[in-house]
């Protein structure tokens, strides 16, 4: 959290808009056959032939979605790509291209945007996507980052939110809640730092949680894993706004209810310890936290044996008739209505 006062600072005005674009996008390689033309023309040209095209876009605003007081620019660039790739994965599609648009104020030097682009390029390399264009402009205040992700899939591979049926099993990848608690740790340490800038935080006990917040990973591996297991999910969504919110999205879109079992929700031991430290109920955080970017999907009961014992998947509930509604079944076997208390960027009273 200590800023290096001797960093080189190249004013954005020295390069101008076109010079900045050329500077940031130099040495970008094109890898996908579907990318006919990338950066360097008025528009990119893509050719997916007989594949279906999947597109998703996301907007990240400084002070709303991220705080540069504790979010390194390289991590921000990486995460911005991941959250969009995750949406493509949630359609059971393969991410192939992204566009990157940035609005910045003059308080950011060229070197800061270089760092941001390091994260973007690293994520593009790891997730095997081509950077094919975008835009840069000025901002009156802070940074705004928008990424559009494009993917491809055969028509019969695509999975939507509206395909879940009564008695389908509800399955989640990985664990949930850790990203939210990572954010709580970072916010707490920021307040401590503001009081005493010489007091550097000891974050060794929170490494997993902080990584889940600052450097999440999209589950690009799940598409091929499910294909190998010969499983076609009936509905799917990624967990960006909280487990409860995403369950309700699937339930409403599919016209079904759901029973979510508290004892089945996968949570990390470090997450449990930090919830106790903060005196926060772990289940409340696990179902409402958000930003986990795991995949939540439904499968037919006949597919259960195919995923049983697989460490990538946890069955956390099952779908019910719509008339029964969506509920959390507690460890004490109490049935509580499930409500969407996840992230709402338009709320005036954000918690």
Short mmCIF file of C-alpha atoms in Angstrom, two decimals:
data_model
loop_
_atom_site.label_atom_id
_atom_site.label_comp_id
_atom_site.label_asym_id
_atom_site.label_seq_id
_atom_site.Cartn_x
_atom_site.Cartn_y
_atom_site.Cartn_z
CA UNK A 1 0.00 0.00 0.00
CA UNK A 2 3.08 2.26 -0.02
CA UNK A 3 3.38 4.20 -3.28
CA UNK A 4 6.77 4.45 -4.96
CA UNK A 5 7.28 8.21 -5.37
CA UNK A 6 10.11 7.71 -7.88
CA UNK A 7 8.12 5.86 -10.54
CA UNK A 8 8.51 7.06 -14.12
CA UNK A 9 5.39 8.92 -15.26
CA UNK A 10 4.68 9.50 -18.94
CA UNK A 11 1.73 11.82 -19.45
CA UNK A 12 -1.02 10.36 -21.64
CA UNK A 13 -1.01 13.56 -23.68
CA UNK A 14 2.49 12.79 -24.93
CA UNK A 15 1.16 9.81 -26.86
CA UNK A 16 -2.35 10.95 -27.75
CA UNK A 17 -5.25 8.54 -28.23
CA UNK A 18 -3.92 6.74 -31.31
CA UNK A 19 -0.39 6.61 -30.00
CA UNK A 20 -1.68 5.17 -26.73
CA UNK A 21 -3.69 2.48 -28.53
CA UNK A 22 -0.66 1.54 -30.61
CA UNK A 23 1.52 1.49 -27.49
CA UNK A 24 -0.84 -0.69 -25.45
CA UNK A 25 -1.68 -3.16 -28.23
CA UNK A 26 1.77 -3.71 -29.70
CA UNK A 27 2.92 -7.34 -29.93
CA UNK A 28 -0.60 -8.74 -29.50
CA UNK A 29 -0.74 -12.10 -31.26
CA UNK A 30 -3.76 -13.61 -33.02
CA UNK A 31 -4.23 -17.34 -32.35
CA UNK A 32 -7.79 -18.33 -33.25
CA UNK A 33 -8.75 -19.29 -36.84
CA UNK A 34 -12.07 -17.51 -36.24
CA UNK A 35 -10.21 -14.19 -35.92
CA UNK A 36 -9.81 -13.05 -39.53
CA UNK A 37 -8.91 -9.43 -38.66
CA UNK A 38 -8.13 -8.06 -35.20
CA UNK A 39 -6.70 -4.70 -34.12
CA UNK A 40 -5.68 -2.31 -36.89
CA UNK A 41 -8.84 -1.76 -38.91
CA UNK A 42 -12.20 -0.05 -38.33
CA UNK A 43 -13.69 -3.29 -37.04
CA UNK A 44 -12.61 -6.83 -36.29
CA UNK A 45 -13.79 -9.61 -38.60
CA UNK A 46 -14.71 -12.99 -37.14
CA UNK A 47 -15.70 -16.19 -38.91
CA UNK A 48 -17.24 -18.95 -36.78
CA UNK A 49 -18.58 -20.92 -39.78
CA UNK A 50 -21.21 -23.36 -38.43
CA UNK A 51 -20.67 -22.43 -34.75
CA UNK A 52 -23.00 -20.28 -32.65
CA UNK A 53 -21.53 -17.00 -31.40
CA UNK A 54 -21.80 -16.07 -27.70
CA UNK A 55 -21.20 -12.47 -26.57
CA UNK A 56 -21.07 -10.89 -23.10
CA UNK A 57 -19.91 -7.50 -21.85
CA UNK A 58 -19.10 -6.06 -18.45
CA UNK A 59 -18.40 -2.57 -17.09
CA UNK A 60 -16.08 -1.92 -14.14
CA UNK A 61 -16.12 1.56 -12.56
CA UNK A 62 -13.55 2.83 -10.07
CA UNK A 63 -15.15 3.48 -6.70
CA UNK A 64 -18.07 1.17 -7.50
CA UNK A 65 -16.54 -2.14 -8.59
CA UNK A 66 -12.92 -1.71 -7.49
CA UNK A 67 -10.74 0.34 -5.17
CA UNK A 68 -7.23 1.11 -6.42
CA UNK A 69 -6.19 1.65 -2.82
CA UNK A 70 -5.67 -2.12 -2.59
CA UNK A 71 -6.33 -3.50 -6.08
CA UNK A 72 -3.11 -3.61 -8.14
CA UNK A 73 -3.68 -2.52 -11.73
CA UNK A 74 -2.27 -5.78 -13.09
CA UNK A 75 -4.78 -7.73 -10.98
CA UNK A 76 -7.57 -5.43 -12.15
CA UNK A 77 -6.77 -6.09 -15.79
CA UNK A 78 -6.61 -9.83 -15.19
CA UNK A 79 -9.88 -9.89 -13.26
CA UNK A 80 -11.68 -7.76 -15.85
CA UNK A 81 -10.95 -10.43 -18.46
CA UNK A 82 -11.86 -13.31 -16.15
CA UNK A 83 -15.31 -12.00 -15.21
CA UNK A 84 -16.26 -11.82 -18.87
CA UNK A 85 -14.72 -15.16 -19.81
CA UNK A 86 -16.74 -16.64 -16.94
CA UNK A 87 -19.98 -15.51 -18.61
CA UNK A 88 -18.99 -17.32 -21.79
CA UNK A 89 -18.15 -20.46 -19.79
CA UNK A 90 -21.57 -20.21 -18.10
CA UNK A 91 -23.16 -20.78 -21.52
CA UNK A 92 -21.04 -23.95 -21.89
CA UNK A 93 -19.18 -22.17 -24.71
CA UNK A 94 -15.48 -21.67 -25.53
CA UNK A 95 -14.16 -18.09 -25.12
CA UNK A 96 -12.22 -16.96 -28.19
CA UNK A 97 -11.91 -13.15 -28.37
CA UNK A 98 -12.20 -10.00 -26.23
CA UNK A 99 -12.35 -6.26 -26.84
CA UNK A 100 -10.99 -3.82 -24.27
CA UNK A 101 -12.23 -0.24 -23.72
CA UNK A 102 -10.76 2.12 -21.13
CA UNK A 103 -11.65 5.61 -19.92
CA UNK A 104 -9.07 7.28 -17.65
CA UNK A 105 -8.40 10.65 -16.08
CA UNK A 106 -5.07 12.45 -16.43
CA UNK A 107 -3.94 11.25 -12.99
CA UNK A 108 -2.98 7.95 -14.67
CA UNK A 109 0.37 7.93 -16.49
CA UNK A 110 1.16 5.66 -19.42
CA UNK A 111 3.05 3.34 -17.06
CA UNK A 112 -0.14 2.70 -15.07
CA UNK A 113 -1.97 1.59 -18.21
CA UNK A 114 1.00 -0.58 -19.14
CA UNK A 115 0.54 -2.37 -15.82
CA UNK A 116 -3.20 -2.73 -16.42
CA UNK A 117 -2.54 -4.20 -19.86
CA UNK A 118 0.01 -6.63 -18.43
CA UNK A 119 -2.85 -8.21 -16.51
CA UNK A 120 -5.17 -8.15 -19.52
CA UNK A 121 -2.55 -9.78 -21.77
CA UNK A 122 -1.71 -12.40 -19.14
CA UNK A 123 -5.37 -13.39 -18.78
CA UNK A 124 -5.77 -13.46 -22.57
CA UNK A 125 -2.80 -15.83 -22.78
CA UNK A 126 -3.97 -18.12 -19.98
CA UNK A 127 -7.55 -18.30 -21.25
CA UNK A 128 -6.45 -18.50 -24.89
CA UNK A 129 -8.45 -15.53 -26.18
CA UNK A 130 -7.49 -12.99 -28.85
CA UNK A 131 -7.55 -9.26 -28.05
CA UNK A 132 -9.19 -7.88 -31.21
CA UNK A 133 -10.00 -4.23 -30.49
CA UNK A 134 -11.61 -1.71 -28.17
CA UNK A 135 -11.44 2.00 -27.41
CA UNK A 136 -9.69 4.53 -25.20
CA UNK A 137 -11.04 7.88 -24.04
CA UNK A 138 -10.76 10.38 -21.22
CA UNK A 139 -12.69 10.34 -17.96
CA UNK A 140 -13.47 13.28 -15.72
CA UNK A 141 -12.93 11.14 -12.66
CA UNK A 142 -11.17 7.84 -12.14
CA UNK A 143 -11.02 4.76 -14.36
CA UNK A 144 -13.73 2.93 -16.27
CA UNK A 145 -12.94 -0.42 -17.84
CA UNK A 146 -15.23 -2.32 -20.20
CA UNK A 147 -14.49 -5.70 -21.73
CA UNK A 148 -16.60 -7.62 -24.20
CA UNK A 149 -16.01 -11.35 -24.50
CA UNK A 150 -16.91 -13.48 -27.51
CA UNK A 151 -17.13 -17.25 -27.66
CA UNK A 152 -18.26 -20.13 -29.80
CA UNK A 153 -20.15 -23.38 -29.37
CA UNK A 154 -22.13 -25.92 -31.32
CA UNK A 155 -25.85 -25.31 -31.01
CA UNK A 156 -26.40 -28.54 -29.09
CA UNK A 157 -23.66 -27.67 -26.59
CA UNK A 158 -25.12 -24.35 -25.39
CA UNK A 159 -26.73 -24.27 -21.95
CA UNK A 160 -29.18 -21.60 -20.84
CA UNK A 161 -30.67 -20.55 -17.52
CA UNK A 162 -34.14 -21.75 -18.44
CA UNK A 163 -33.64 -25.50 -18.86
CA UNK A 164 -33.85 -26.80 -15.28
CA UNK A 165 -36.61 -29.30 -14.48
CA UNK A 166 -38.30 -30.55 -11.33
CA UNK A 167 -36.06 -33.16 -9.60
CA UNK A 168 -32.90 -32.01 -11.37
CA UNK A 169 -29.84 -31.91 -9.10
CA UNK A 170 -28.24 -28.56 -8.30
CA UNK A 171 -24.44 -28.66 -8.63
CA UNK A 172 -21.69 -26.11 -7.94
CA UNK A 173 -17.99 -26.12 -8.84
CA UNK A 174 -15.27 -25.22 -6.33
CA UNK A 175 -16.17 -23.37 -3.14
CA UNK A 176 -18.16 -20.20 -2.46
CA UNK A 177 -17.96 -17.16 -0.19
CA UNK A 178 -14.18 -16.75 -0.10
CA UNK A 179 -14.02 -13.79 -2.49
CA UNK A 180 -16.37 -11.76 -0.28
CA UNK A 181 -14.33 -12.43 2.84
CA UNK A 182 -11.17 -11.52 0.94
CA UNK A 183 -12.80 -8.16 0.23
CA UNK A 184 -13.65 -7.72 3.92
CA UNK A 185 -10.02 -8.32 4.88
CA UNK A 186 -8.78 -5.81 2.32
CA UNK A 187 -11.31 -3.19 3.42
CA UNK A 188 -10.33 -3.65 7.05
CA UNK A 189 -6.61 -3.32 6.30
CA UNK A 190 -7.28 -0.22 4.22
CA UNK A 191 -8.90 1.46 7.23
CA UNK A 192 -5.97 0.45 9.45
CA UNK A 193 -3.55 1.85 6.87
CA UNK A 194 -5.43 5.17 6.72
CA UNK A 195 -4.98 5.56 10.48
CA UNK A 196 -1.30 4.55 10.43
CA UNK A 197 0.39 4.45 6.98
CA UNK A 198 3.52 2.97 8.53
CA UNK A 199 1.65 -0.11 9.68
CA UNK A 200 1.97 -2.64 6.87
CA UNK A 201 -0.61 -5.48 6.93
CA UNK A 202 0.32 -9.10 7.62
CA UNK A 203 -1.88 -10.99 5.17
CA UNK A 204 -0.32 -14.46 5.38
CA UNK A 205 -3.38 -15.89 7.12
CA UNK A 206 -5.68 -14.64 4.34
CA UNK A 207 -3.81 -15.54 1.15
CA UNK A 208 -6.49 -17.80 -0.35
CA UNK A 209 -9.33 -15.37 0.36
CA UNK A 210 -7.45 -12.37 -1.02
CA UNK A 211 -6.49 -14.28 -4.16
CA UNK A 212 -10.13 -15.23 -4.69
CA UNK A 213 -11.01 -11.53 -4.56
CA UNK A 214 -8.10 -9.99 -6.48
CA UNK A 215 -7.33 -12.79 -8.93
CA UNK A 216 -10.35 -15.02 -9.49
CA UNK A 217 -10.32 -17.72 -12.14
CA UNK A 218 -13.06 -18.59 -14.62
CA UNK A 219 -13.97 -22.27 -14.86
CA UNK A 220 -13.03 -22.76 -18.49
CA UNK A 221 -12.11 -26.37 -17.65
CA UNK A 222 -15.67 -27.41 -16.82
CA UNK A 223 -16.96 -27.55 -20.42
CA UNK A 224 -14.46 -30.22 -21.44
CA UNK A 225 -14.77 -32.03 -18.13
CA UNK A 226 -18.55 -32.35 -18.49
CA UNK A 227 -18.14 -33.44 -22.10
CA UNK A 228 -15.71 -36.16 -21.05
CA UNK A 229 -18.21 -37.34 -18.42
CA UNK A 230 -20.98 -37.31 -21.07
CA UNK A 231 -23.05 -34.84 -19.06
CA UNK A 232 -25.13 -32.10 -20.68
CA UNK A 233 -26.32 -29.65 -17.96
CA UNK A 234 -29.96 -28.64 -18.18
CA UNK A 235 -29.29 -25.08 -16.93
CA UNK A 236 -26.19 -23.10 -16.00
CA UNK A 237 -25.06 -19.72 -14.63
CA UNK A 238 -21.86 -18.30 -13.13
CA UNK A 239 -21.74 -17.09 -9.53
CA UNK A 240 -21.02 -13.37 -9.76
CA UNK A 241 -23.79 -11.87 -7.61
CA UNK A 242 -24.07 -14.56 -4.93
CA UNK A 243 -25.22 -18.18 -4.78
CA UNK A 244 -28.75 -17.35 -3.63
CA UNK A 245 -29.24 -14.77 -6.41
CA UNK A 246 -28.04 -17.20 -9.07
CA UNK A 247 -30.28 -20.02 -7.79
CA UNK A 248 -33.25 -17.65 -7.98
CA UNK A 249 -32.25 -16.64 -11.54
CA UNK A 250 -32.27 -20.29 -12.67
CA UNK A 251 -35.50 -21.03 -10.79
CA UNK A 252 -37.37 -18.05 -12.26
CA UNK A 253 -36.08 -18.61 -15.79
CA UNK A 254 -36.89 -22.33 -15.66
CA UNK A 255 -40.23 -22.08 -13.86
CA UNK A 256 -39.16 -24.34 -10.97
CA UNK A 257 -38.44 -24.11 -7.26
CA UNK A 258 -35.35 -25.28 -5.38
CA UNK A 259 -34.18 -26.75 -2.09
CA UNK A 260 -30.63 -25.73 -1.18
CA UNK A 261 -29.05 -27.71 1.68
CA UNK A 262 -26.88 -25.72 4.06
CA UNK A 263 -24.75 -28.72 5.06
CA UNK A 264 -23.84 -29.37 1.41
CA UNK A 265 -22.52 -25.87 0.55
CA UNK A 266 -18.75 -26.16 -0.16
CA UNK A 267 -16.67 -23.66 1.85
CA UNK A 268 -12.93 -23.39 2.46
CA UNK A 269 -11.43 -23.87 5.97
CA UNK A 270 -9.68 -20.48 5.76
CA UNK A 271 -13.04 -18.93 4.94
CA UNK A 272 -14.60 -20.46 8.07
CA UNK A 273 -11.77 -19.18 10.28
CA UNK A 274 -12.03 -15.62 8.96
CA UNK A 275 -15.83 -15.60 9.30
CA UNK A 276 -15.31 -16.45 12.97
CA UNK A 277 -12.69 -13.70 13.27
CA UNK A 278 -15.13 -11.16 11.79
CA UNK A 279 -18.04 -12.63 13.77
CA UNK A 280 -20.02 -13.20 10.57
CA UNK A 281 -22.25 -16.20 9.89
CA UNK A 282 -20.47 -18.34 7.31
CA UNK A 283 -23.64 -19.59 5.62
CA UNK A 284 -24.96 -16.05 5.17
CA UNK A 285 -21.72 -15.06 3.44
CA UNK A 286 -21.49 -18.27 1.41
CA UNK A 287 -24.92 -17.81 -0.18
CA UNK A 288 -24.84 -14.02 -0.59
CA UNK A 289 -21.18 -13.07 -1.09
CA UNK A 290 -20.69 -13.12 -4.85
CA UNK A 291 -17.62 -12.76 -7.10
CA UNK A 292 -16.71 -16.43 -6.76
CA UNK A 293 -17.01 -17.01 -10.54
CA UNK A 294 -17.70 -20.67 -9.99
CA UNK A 295 -20.35 -22.36 -12.14
CA UNK A 296 -23.77 -23.35 -10.84
CA UNK A 297 -25.71 -25.83 -12.94
CA UNK A 298 -28.41 -28.47 -12.91
CA UNK A 299 -28.23 -32.04 -14.17
CA UNK A 300 -30.63 -34.94 -14.50
CA UNK A 301 -30.69 -37.29 -11.53
CA UNK A 302 -29.64 -40.11 -13.85
CA UNK A 303 -26.28 -38.31 -14.28
CA UNK A 304 -25.47 -38.35 -10.56
CA UNK A 305 -23.22 -41.42 -10.68
CA UNK A 306 -21.06 -39.68 -13.32
CA UNK A 307 -20.08 -36.85 -10.95
CA UNK A 308 -20.24 -38.72 -7.64
CA UNK A 309 -16.91 -38.38 -5.87
CA UNK A 310 -15.52 -35.90 -8.42
CA UNK A 311 -13.62 -33.17 -6.47
CA UNK A 312 -14.67 -30.47 -8.98
CA UNK A 313 -18.38 -30.81 -8.21
CA UNK A 314 -20.67 -30.66 -5.19
CA UNK A 315 -24.37 -31.48 -5.29
CA UNK A 316 -25.95 -28.82 -3.06
CA UNK A 317 -29.65 -29.30 -3.67
CA UNK A 318 -32.39 -30.20 -6.10
CA UNK A 319 -35.09 -28.47 -8.10
CA UNK A 320 -38.74 -28.68 -7.03
CA UNK A 321 -42.12 -27.72 -8.50
CA UNK A 322 -42.43 -23.96 -8.93
CA UNK A 323 -45.28 -23.85 -6.41
CA UNK A 324 -42.90 -24.92 -3.63
CA UNK A 325 -40.64 -21.86 -4.10
CA UNK A 326 -36.90 -21.61 -3.39
CA UNK A 327 -35.67 -22.53 0.10
CA UNK A 328 -32.60 -23.07 2.22
CA UNK A 329 -32.79 -26.25 4.29
CA UNK A 330 -30.70 -25.56 7.40
CA UNK A 331 -28.59 -28.06 9.33
CA UNK A 332 -31.42 -28.13 11.86
CA UNK A 333 -33.77 -29.16 9.02
CA UNK A 334 -35.59 -25.82 9.08
CA UNK A 335 -36.95 -24.54 5.75
CA UNK A 336 -36.17 -20.85 5.14
CA UNK A 337 -37.24 -18.90 2.01
CA UNK A 338 -34.22 -18.07 -0.13
CA UNK A 339 -33.83 -14.37 -0.96
CA UNK A 340 -31.51 -12.58 -3.39
CA UNK A 341 -29.25 -10.50 -1.17
CA UNK A 342 -26.26 -10.44 -3.50
CA UNK A 343 -24.49 -7.46 -5.05
CA UNK A 344 -26.67 -4.63 -6.41
CA UNK A 345 -24.57 -1.83 -7.90
CA UNK A 346 -27.62 0.44 -8.23
CA UNK A 347 -28.63 0.22 -4.58
CA UNK A 348 -28.34 3.47 -2.64
CA UNK A 349 -27.59 1.56 0.58
CA UNK A 350 -24.89 -0.89 -0.51
CA UNK A 351 -23.42 -3.03 2.25
#
